[in-house]
mmCIF file of C-alpha atoms in Angstrom:
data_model
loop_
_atom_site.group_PDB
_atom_site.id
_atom_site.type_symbol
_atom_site.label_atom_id
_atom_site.label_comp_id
_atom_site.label_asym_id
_atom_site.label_seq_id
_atom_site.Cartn_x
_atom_site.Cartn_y
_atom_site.Cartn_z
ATOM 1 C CA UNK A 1 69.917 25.969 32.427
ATOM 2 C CA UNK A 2 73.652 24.821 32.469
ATOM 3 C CA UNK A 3 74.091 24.347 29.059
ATOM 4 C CA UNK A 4 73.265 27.923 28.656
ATOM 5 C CA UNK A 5 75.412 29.002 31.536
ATOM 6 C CA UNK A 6 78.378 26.768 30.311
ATOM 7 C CA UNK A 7 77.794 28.508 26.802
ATOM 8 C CA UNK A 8 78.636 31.828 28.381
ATOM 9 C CA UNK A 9 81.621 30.531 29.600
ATOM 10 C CA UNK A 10 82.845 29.109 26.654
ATOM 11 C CA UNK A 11 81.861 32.442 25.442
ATOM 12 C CA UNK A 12 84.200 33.916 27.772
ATOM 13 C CA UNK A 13 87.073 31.685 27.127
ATOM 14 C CA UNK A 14 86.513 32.243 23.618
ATOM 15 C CA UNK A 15 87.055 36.499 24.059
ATOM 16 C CA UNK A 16 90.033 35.869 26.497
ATOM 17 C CA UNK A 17 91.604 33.781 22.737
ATOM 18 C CA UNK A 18 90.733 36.420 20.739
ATOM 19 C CA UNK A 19 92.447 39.652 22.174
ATOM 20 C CA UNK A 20 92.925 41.204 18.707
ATOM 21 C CA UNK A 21 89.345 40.526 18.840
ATOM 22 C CA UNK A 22 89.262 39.394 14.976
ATOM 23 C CA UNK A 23 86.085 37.005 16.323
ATOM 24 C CA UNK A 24 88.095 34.179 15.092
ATOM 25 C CA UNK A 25 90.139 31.354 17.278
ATOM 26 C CA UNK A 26 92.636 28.884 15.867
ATOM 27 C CA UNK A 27 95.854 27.013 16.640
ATOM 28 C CA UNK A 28 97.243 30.701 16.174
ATOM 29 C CA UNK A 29 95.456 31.986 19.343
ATOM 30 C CA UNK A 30 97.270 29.244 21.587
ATOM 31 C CA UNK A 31 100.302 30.475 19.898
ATOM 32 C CA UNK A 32 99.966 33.934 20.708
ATOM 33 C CA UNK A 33 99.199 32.739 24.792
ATOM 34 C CA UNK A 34 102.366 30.633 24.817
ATOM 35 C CA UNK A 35 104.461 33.804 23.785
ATOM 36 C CA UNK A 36 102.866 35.515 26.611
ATOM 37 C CA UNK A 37 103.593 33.015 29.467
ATOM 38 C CA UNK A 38 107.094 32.449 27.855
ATOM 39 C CA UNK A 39 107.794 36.376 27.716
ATOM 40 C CA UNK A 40 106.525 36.937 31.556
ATOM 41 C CA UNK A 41 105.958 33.697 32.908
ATOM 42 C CA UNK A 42 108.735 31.011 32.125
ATOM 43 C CA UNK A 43 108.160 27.869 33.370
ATOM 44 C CA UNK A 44 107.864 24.765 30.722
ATOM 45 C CA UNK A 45 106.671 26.286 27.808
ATOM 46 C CA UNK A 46 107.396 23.714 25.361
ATOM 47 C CA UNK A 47 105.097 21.149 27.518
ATOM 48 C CA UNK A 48 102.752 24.085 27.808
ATOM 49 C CA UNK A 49 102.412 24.265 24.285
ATOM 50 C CA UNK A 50 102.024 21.092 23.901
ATOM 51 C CA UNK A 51 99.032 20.834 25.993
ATOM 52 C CA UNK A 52 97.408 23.455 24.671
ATOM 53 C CA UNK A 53 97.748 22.230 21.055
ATOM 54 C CA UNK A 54 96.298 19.116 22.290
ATOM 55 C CA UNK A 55 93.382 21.174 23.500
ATOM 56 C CA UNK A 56 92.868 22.966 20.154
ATOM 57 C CA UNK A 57 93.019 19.711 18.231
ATOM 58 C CA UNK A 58 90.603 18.183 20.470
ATOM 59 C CA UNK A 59 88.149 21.404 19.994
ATOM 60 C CA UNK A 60 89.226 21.718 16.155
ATOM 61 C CA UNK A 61 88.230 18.034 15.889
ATOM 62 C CA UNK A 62 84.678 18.764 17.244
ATOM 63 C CA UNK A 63 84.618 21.331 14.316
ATOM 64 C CA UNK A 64 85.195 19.382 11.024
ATOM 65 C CA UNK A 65 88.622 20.244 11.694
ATOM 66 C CA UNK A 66 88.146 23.961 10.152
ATOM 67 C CA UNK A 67 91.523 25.554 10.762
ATOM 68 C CA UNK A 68 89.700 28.883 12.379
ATOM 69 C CA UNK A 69 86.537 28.976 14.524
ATOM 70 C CA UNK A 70 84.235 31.731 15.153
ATOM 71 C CA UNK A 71 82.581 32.264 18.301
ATOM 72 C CA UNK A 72 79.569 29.745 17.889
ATOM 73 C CA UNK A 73 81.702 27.120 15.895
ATOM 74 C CA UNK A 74 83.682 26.933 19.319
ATOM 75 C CA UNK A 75 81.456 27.280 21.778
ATOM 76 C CA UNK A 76 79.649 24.475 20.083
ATOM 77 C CA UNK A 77 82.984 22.332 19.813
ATOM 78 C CA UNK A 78 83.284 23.185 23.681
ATOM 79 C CA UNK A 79 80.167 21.900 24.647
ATOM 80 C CA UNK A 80 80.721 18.465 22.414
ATOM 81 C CA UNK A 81 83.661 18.163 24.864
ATOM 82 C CA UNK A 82 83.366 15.901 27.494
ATOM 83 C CA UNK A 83 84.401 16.850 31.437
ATOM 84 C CA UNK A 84 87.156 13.791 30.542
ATOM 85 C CA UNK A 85 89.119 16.099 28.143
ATOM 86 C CA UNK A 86 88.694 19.127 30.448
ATOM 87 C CA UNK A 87 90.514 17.243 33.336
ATOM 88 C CA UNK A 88 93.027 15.848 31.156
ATOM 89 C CA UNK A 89 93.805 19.446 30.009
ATOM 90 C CA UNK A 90 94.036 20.344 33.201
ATOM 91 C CA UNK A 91 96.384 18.128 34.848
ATOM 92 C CA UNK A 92 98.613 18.565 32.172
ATOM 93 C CA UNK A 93 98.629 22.216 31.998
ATOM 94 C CA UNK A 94 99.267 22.177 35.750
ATOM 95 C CA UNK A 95 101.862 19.851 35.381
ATOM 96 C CA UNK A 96 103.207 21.683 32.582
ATOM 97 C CA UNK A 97 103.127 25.331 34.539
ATOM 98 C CA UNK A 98 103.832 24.191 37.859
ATOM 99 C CA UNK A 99 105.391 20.986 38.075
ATOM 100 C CA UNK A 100 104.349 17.885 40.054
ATOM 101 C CA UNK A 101 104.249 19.704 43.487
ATOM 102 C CA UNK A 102 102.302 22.688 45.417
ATOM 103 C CA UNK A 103 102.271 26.467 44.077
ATOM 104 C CA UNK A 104 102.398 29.109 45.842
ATOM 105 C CA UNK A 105 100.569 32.377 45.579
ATOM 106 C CA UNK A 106 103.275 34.329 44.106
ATOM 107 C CA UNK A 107 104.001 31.778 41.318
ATOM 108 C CA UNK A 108 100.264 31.386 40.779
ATOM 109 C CA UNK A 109 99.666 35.075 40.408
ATOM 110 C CA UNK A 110 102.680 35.526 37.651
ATOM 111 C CA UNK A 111 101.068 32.505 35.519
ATOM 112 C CA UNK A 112 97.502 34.245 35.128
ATOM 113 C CA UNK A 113 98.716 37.873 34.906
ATOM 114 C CA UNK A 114 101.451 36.539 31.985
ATOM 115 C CA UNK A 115 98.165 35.107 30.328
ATOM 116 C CA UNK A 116 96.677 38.039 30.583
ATOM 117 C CA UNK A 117 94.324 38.394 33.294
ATOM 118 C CA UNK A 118 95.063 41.359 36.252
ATOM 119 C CA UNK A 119 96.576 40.747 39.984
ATOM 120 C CA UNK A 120 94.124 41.345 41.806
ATOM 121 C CA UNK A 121 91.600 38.616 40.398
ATOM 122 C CA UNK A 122 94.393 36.379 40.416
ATOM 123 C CA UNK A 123 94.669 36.994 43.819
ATOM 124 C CA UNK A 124 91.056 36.442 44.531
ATOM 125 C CA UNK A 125 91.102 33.310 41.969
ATOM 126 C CA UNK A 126 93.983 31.948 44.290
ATOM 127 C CA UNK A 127 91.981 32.213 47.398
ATOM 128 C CA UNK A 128 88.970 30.494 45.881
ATOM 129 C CA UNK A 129 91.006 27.803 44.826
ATOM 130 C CA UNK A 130 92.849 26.951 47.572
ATOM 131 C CA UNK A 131 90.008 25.086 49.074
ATOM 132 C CA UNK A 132 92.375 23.933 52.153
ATOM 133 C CA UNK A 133 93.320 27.527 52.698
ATOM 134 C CA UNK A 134 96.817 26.623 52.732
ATOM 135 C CA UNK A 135 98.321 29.101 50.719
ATOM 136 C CA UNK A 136 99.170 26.724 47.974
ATOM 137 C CA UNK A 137 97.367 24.772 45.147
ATOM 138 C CA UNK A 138 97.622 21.271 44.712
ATOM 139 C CA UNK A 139 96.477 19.534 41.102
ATOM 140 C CA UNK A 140 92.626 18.664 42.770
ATOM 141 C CA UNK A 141 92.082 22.099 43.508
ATOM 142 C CA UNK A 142 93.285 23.410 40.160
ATOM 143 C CA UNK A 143 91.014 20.913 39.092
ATOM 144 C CA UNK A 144 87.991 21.760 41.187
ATOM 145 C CA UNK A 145 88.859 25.364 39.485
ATOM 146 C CA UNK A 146 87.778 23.264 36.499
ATOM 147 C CA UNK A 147 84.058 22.162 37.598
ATOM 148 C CA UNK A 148 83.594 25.389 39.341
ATOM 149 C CA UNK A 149 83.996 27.245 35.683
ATOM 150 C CA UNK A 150 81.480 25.191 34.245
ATOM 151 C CA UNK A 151 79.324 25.139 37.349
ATOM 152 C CA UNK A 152 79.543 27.856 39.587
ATOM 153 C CA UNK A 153 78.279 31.759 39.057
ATOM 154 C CA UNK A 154 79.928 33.539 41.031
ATOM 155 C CA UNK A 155 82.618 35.718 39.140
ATOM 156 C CA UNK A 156 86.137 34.482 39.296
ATOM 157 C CA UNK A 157 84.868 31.435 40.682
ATOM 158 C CA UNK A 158 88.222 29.287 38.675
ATOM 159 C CA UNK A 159 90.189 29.343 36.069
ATOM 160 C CA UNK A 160 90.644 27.240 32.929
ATOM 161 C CA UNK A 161 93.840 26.801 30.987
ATOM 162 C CA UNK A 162 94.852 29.576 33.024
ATOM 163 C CA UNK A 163 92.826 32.135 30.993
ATOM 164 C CA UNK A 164 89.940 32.882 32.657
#
């Protein structure tokens, strides 16, 4: 069933927002994934931010605009979320992380270990992204990251918001 499947991952994205794993999620949570990527990342954090504050206003919205979610207020905000606002997200975190143009493997790889994930899956999450096998990522395959997280079983099949 793919709403069941696309629960999980919201599920998952949920525990990669809460790693003081207080089983809550709020504007805070973005907050405390922007000082990550600023501390070992870089890159335009302040249109970063922006983004993902968009994203949490969308999801709060979805919510009765409750300042902190729990695990099941969010996943069901998440799944009243259309594929629209996903890809919207997405391009703009992109854009935001990586600029207009192609990113390498190297840059790629700092982004998701600074938001917390490990090398070697970012390595592996590179390679399945790079569809073209390239060695860079392009906005459509960041995106296609997108679809495949909602979509596609296989374990580090994408990433979203550059968290999972």
């Amino acid at each position: 069933m793919a709403t069941d499947f696309k629960s999980q991952r919201f599920q998952e994205l949920f525990d990669a927002l809460d790693p003081d794993r207080n089983d809550l999620v709020g504007k805070h949570s973005f907050d405390n994934l922007i000082s990550r990527l600023d501390h070992d990342f870089g890159g335009n954090i302040h249109d970063l931010q922006k983004a993902f504050h968009e994203f949490w206003r969308t999801v709060q919205s979805r919510s009765e605009n409750r300042p902190t979610l729990s695990k099941q207020q969010f996943v069901d905000a998440l799944n009243a979320t259309t594929l629209r606002e996903f890809d919207l997200l997405s391009g703009r975190v992109f854009a935001s992380a990586f600029g207009f143009g192609e990113v390498t493997k190297d840059k790629f790889v700092r982004y998701y270990t600074a938001a917390g994930g490990d090398e070697a899956a970012a390595q592996e999450v590179f390679t399945r992204l790079d569809g073209d096998r390239d060695g860079v990522l392009i906005r459509q395959e960041f995106h296609g990251g997108l679809v495949n997280y909602l979509h596609d079983s296989a374990p580090a099949s994408s990433v979203v918001l550059g968290v999972v």
